[in-house]
Amino acid sequence: MNSNPADSAGMTQLVRYVLTIDNMCAPDCAVWVREQLTGLGLVVDRVVVGEAEVATAHANGPDLKTIQAALEVGGYQLVRAVTKVG
């Protein structure tokens, strides 16, 4: 049986989240947030004060409730999340 790489390319879509995070006001906060998001298995593209951009290629990657719970451990609140698929 022949396998076409183009056939398997559509099996997993990249899911990207742009997260707005409240109470994240200093560079050391960004370090903690990055560690938590990485610990969830997310690829962290960018973390700045008040915002993070992350991605996962896993269909069973962490959902927004899981991300929110991880942030709340450090006293941060997920205010908004924009999800982009593809």
PDB file of C-alpha atoms in Angstrom:
ATOM      1  CA  MET A   1       0.000   0.000   0.000  1.00  0.00           C
ATOM      2  CA  ASN A   2       1.370   3.407  -0.942  1.00  0.00           C
ATOM      3  CA  SER A   3       1.122   6.281   1.493  1.00  0.00           C
ATOM      4  CA  ASN A   4       0.833   9.776   0.136  1.00  0.00           C
ATOM      5  CA  PRO A   5       2.262  12.452   2.499  1.00  0.00           C
ATOM      6  CA  ALA A   6      -0.403  14.868   1.313  1.00  0.00           C
ATOM      7  CA  ASP A   7      -3.087  12.490   2.605  1.00  0.00           C
ATOM      8  CA  SER A   8      -1.699  12.498   6.145  1.00  0.00           C
ATOM      9  CA  ALA A   9      -1.091  16.265   6.195  1.00  0.00           C
ATOM     10  CA  GLY A  10      -4.775  16.974   6.792  1.00  0.00           C
ATOM     11  CA  MET A  11      -5.061  14.507   9.687  1.00  0.00           C
ATOM     12  CA  THR A  12      -3.657  16.930  12.241  1.00  0.00           C
ATOM     13  CA  GLN A  13      -4.442  20.605  12.202  1.00  0.00           C
ATOM     14  CA  LEU A  14      -2.525  23.221  14.086  1.00  0.00           C
ATOM     15  CA  VAL A  15      -4.594  24.947  16.762  1.00  0.00           C
ATOM     16  CA  ARG A  16      -3.279  28.342  17.820  1.00  0.00           C
ATOM     17  CA  TYR A  17      -4.508  30.355  20.798  1.00  0.00           C
ATOM     18  CA  VAL A  18      -3.920  34.046  21.455  1.00  0.00           C
ATOM     19  CA  LEU A  19      -4.536  34.420  25.176  1.00  0.00           C
ATOM     20  CA  THR A  20      -5.233  37.661  27.019  1.00  0.00           C
ATOM     21  CA  ILE A  21      -4.134  37.173  30.620  1.00  0.00           C
ATOM     22  CA  ASP A  22      -5.046  39.505  33.487  1.00  0.00           C
ATOM     23  CA  ASN A  23      -2.727  40.290  36.398  1.00  0.00           C
ATOM     24  CA  MET A  24       0.397  39.543  34.369  1.00  0.00           C
ATOM     25  CA  CYS A  25       2.319  42.751  34.949  1.00  0.00           C
ATOM     26  CA  ALA A  26       6.041  42.010  35.140  1.00  0.00           C
ATOM     27  CA  PRO A  27       8.668  40.074  33.180  1.00  0.00           C
ATOM     28  CA  ASP A  28       8.962  37.418  35.910  1.00  0.00           C
ATOM     29  CA  CYS A  29       5.216  36.806  35.484  1.00  0.00           C
ATOM     30  CA  ALA A  30       5.809  36.045  31.816  1.00  0.00           C
ATOM     31  CA  VAL A  31       8.477  33.494  32.764  1.00  0.00           C
ATOM     32  CA  TRP A  32       6.059  31.675  35.095  1.00  0.00           C
ATOM     33  CA  VAL A  33       3.255  31.732  32.516  1.00  0.00           C
ATOM     34  CA  ARG A  34       5.600  30.379  29.817  1.00  0.00           C
ATOM     35  CA  GLU A  35       6.643  27.507  32.099  1.00  0.00           C
ATOM     36  CA  GLN A  36       3.031  26.582  32.858  1.00  0.00           C
ATOM     37  CA  LEU A  37       1.951  26.647  29.220  1.00  0.00           C
ATOM     38  CA  THR A  38       4.980  24.637  28.142  1.00  0.00           C
ATOM     39  CA  GLY A  39       4.202  22.152  30.910  1.00  0.00           C
ATOM     40  CA  LEU A  40       0.792  21.592  29.342  1.00  0.00           C
ATOM     41  CA  GLY A  41       2.514  20.505  26.133  1.00  0.00           C
ATOM     42  CA  LEU A  42       1.829  23.721  24.246  1.00  0.00           C
ATOM     43  CA  VAL A  43       4.351  25.298  21.900  1.00  0.00           C
ATOM     44  CA  VAL A  44       4.802  28.816  23.241  1.00  0.00           C
ATOM     45  CA  ASP A  45       5.430  31.258  20.420  1.00  0.00           C
ATOM     46  CA  ARG A  46       5.312  34.467  22.421  1.00  0.00           C
ATOM     47  CA  VAL A  47       4.680  35.681  25.957  1.00  0.00           C
ATOM     48  CA  VAL A  48       4.539  39.373  26.778  1.00  0.00           C
ATOM     49  CA  VAL A  49       2.934  41.213  29.662  1.00  0.00           C
ATOM     50  CA  GLY A  50      -0.790  40.502  29.396  1.00  0.00           C
ATOM     51  CA  GLU A  51      -0.703  38.160  26.409  1.00  0.00           C
ATOM     52  CA  ALA A  52       0.567  34.793  25.221  1.00  0.00           C
ATOM     53  CA  GLU A  53       0.420  33.068  21.857  1.00  0.00           C
ATOM     54  CA  VAL A  54       0.605  29.282  21.908  1.00  0.00           C
ATOM     55  CA  ALA A  55      -0.058  26.380  19.571  1.00  0.00           C
ATOM     56  CA  THR A  56      -0.627  22.648  19.574  1.00  0.00           C
ATOM     57  CA  ALA A  57      -0.701  20.151  16.751  1.00  0.00           C
ATOM     58  CA  HIS A  58      -2.313  17.488  18.890  1.00  0.00           C
ATOM     59  CA  ALA A  59      -6.013  16.800  18.432  1.00  0.00           C
ATOM     60  CA  ASN A  60      -6.153  16.007  22.156  1.00  0.00           C
ATOM     61  CA  GLY A  61      -4.107  19.019  23.248  1.00  0.00           C
ATOM     62  CA  PRO A  62      -5.152  21.029  26.292  1.00  0.00           C
ATOM     63  CA  ASP A  63      -8.426  22.877  25.960  1.00  0.00           C
ATOM     64  CA  LEU A  64      -9.115  26.389  27.205  1.00  0.00           C
ATOM     65  CA  LYS A  65     -10.491  25.153  30.551  1.00  0.00           C
ATOM     66  CA  THR A  66      -7.233  23.307  31.206  1.00  0.00           C
ATOM     67  CA  ILE A  67      -5.205  26.372  30.242  1.00  0.00           C
ATOM     68  CA  GLN A  68      -7.370  28.587  32.449  1.00  0.00           C
ATOM     69  CA  ALA A  69      -6.980  26.232  35.427  1.00  0.00           C
ATOM     70  CA  ALA A  70      -3.186  26.170  35.037  1.00  0.00           C
ATOM     71  CA  LEU A  71      -3.025  29.978  34.961  1.00  0.00           C
ATOM     72  CA  GLU A  72      -5.288  30.340  38.006  1.00  0.00           C
ATOM     73  CA  VAL A  73      -2.781  28.364  40.099  1.00  0.00           C
ATOM     74  CA  GLY A  74      -0.449  31.359  39.779  1.00  0.00           C
ATOM     75  CA  GLY A  75      -3.158  33.946  40.364  1.00  0.00           C
ATOM     76  CA  TYR A  76      -3.641  34.801  36.700  1.00  0.00           C
ATOM     77  CA  GLN A  77      -6.978  34.994  34.932  1.00  0.00           C
ATOM     78  CA  LEU A  78      -7.631  34.048  31.328  1.00  0.00           C
ATOM     79  CA  VAL A  79      -9.713  37.014  30.163  1.00  0.00           C
ATOM     80  CA  ARG A  80     -10.015  36.215  26.471  1.00  0.00           C
ATOM     81  CA  ALA A  81      -8.872  33.577  24.024  1.00  0.00           C
ATOM     82  CA  VAL A  82      -8.888  33.766  20.255  1.00  0.00           C
ATOM     83  CA  THR A  83      -8.643  30.354  18.615  1.00  0.00           C
ATOM     84  CA  LYS A  84      -7.257  29.897  15.115  1.00  0.00           C
ATOM     85  CA  VAL A  85      -7.318  26.513  13.371  1.00  0.00           C
ATOM     86  CA  GLY A  86      -5.104  25.658  10.447  1.00  0.00           C
TER      87      GLY A  86
END
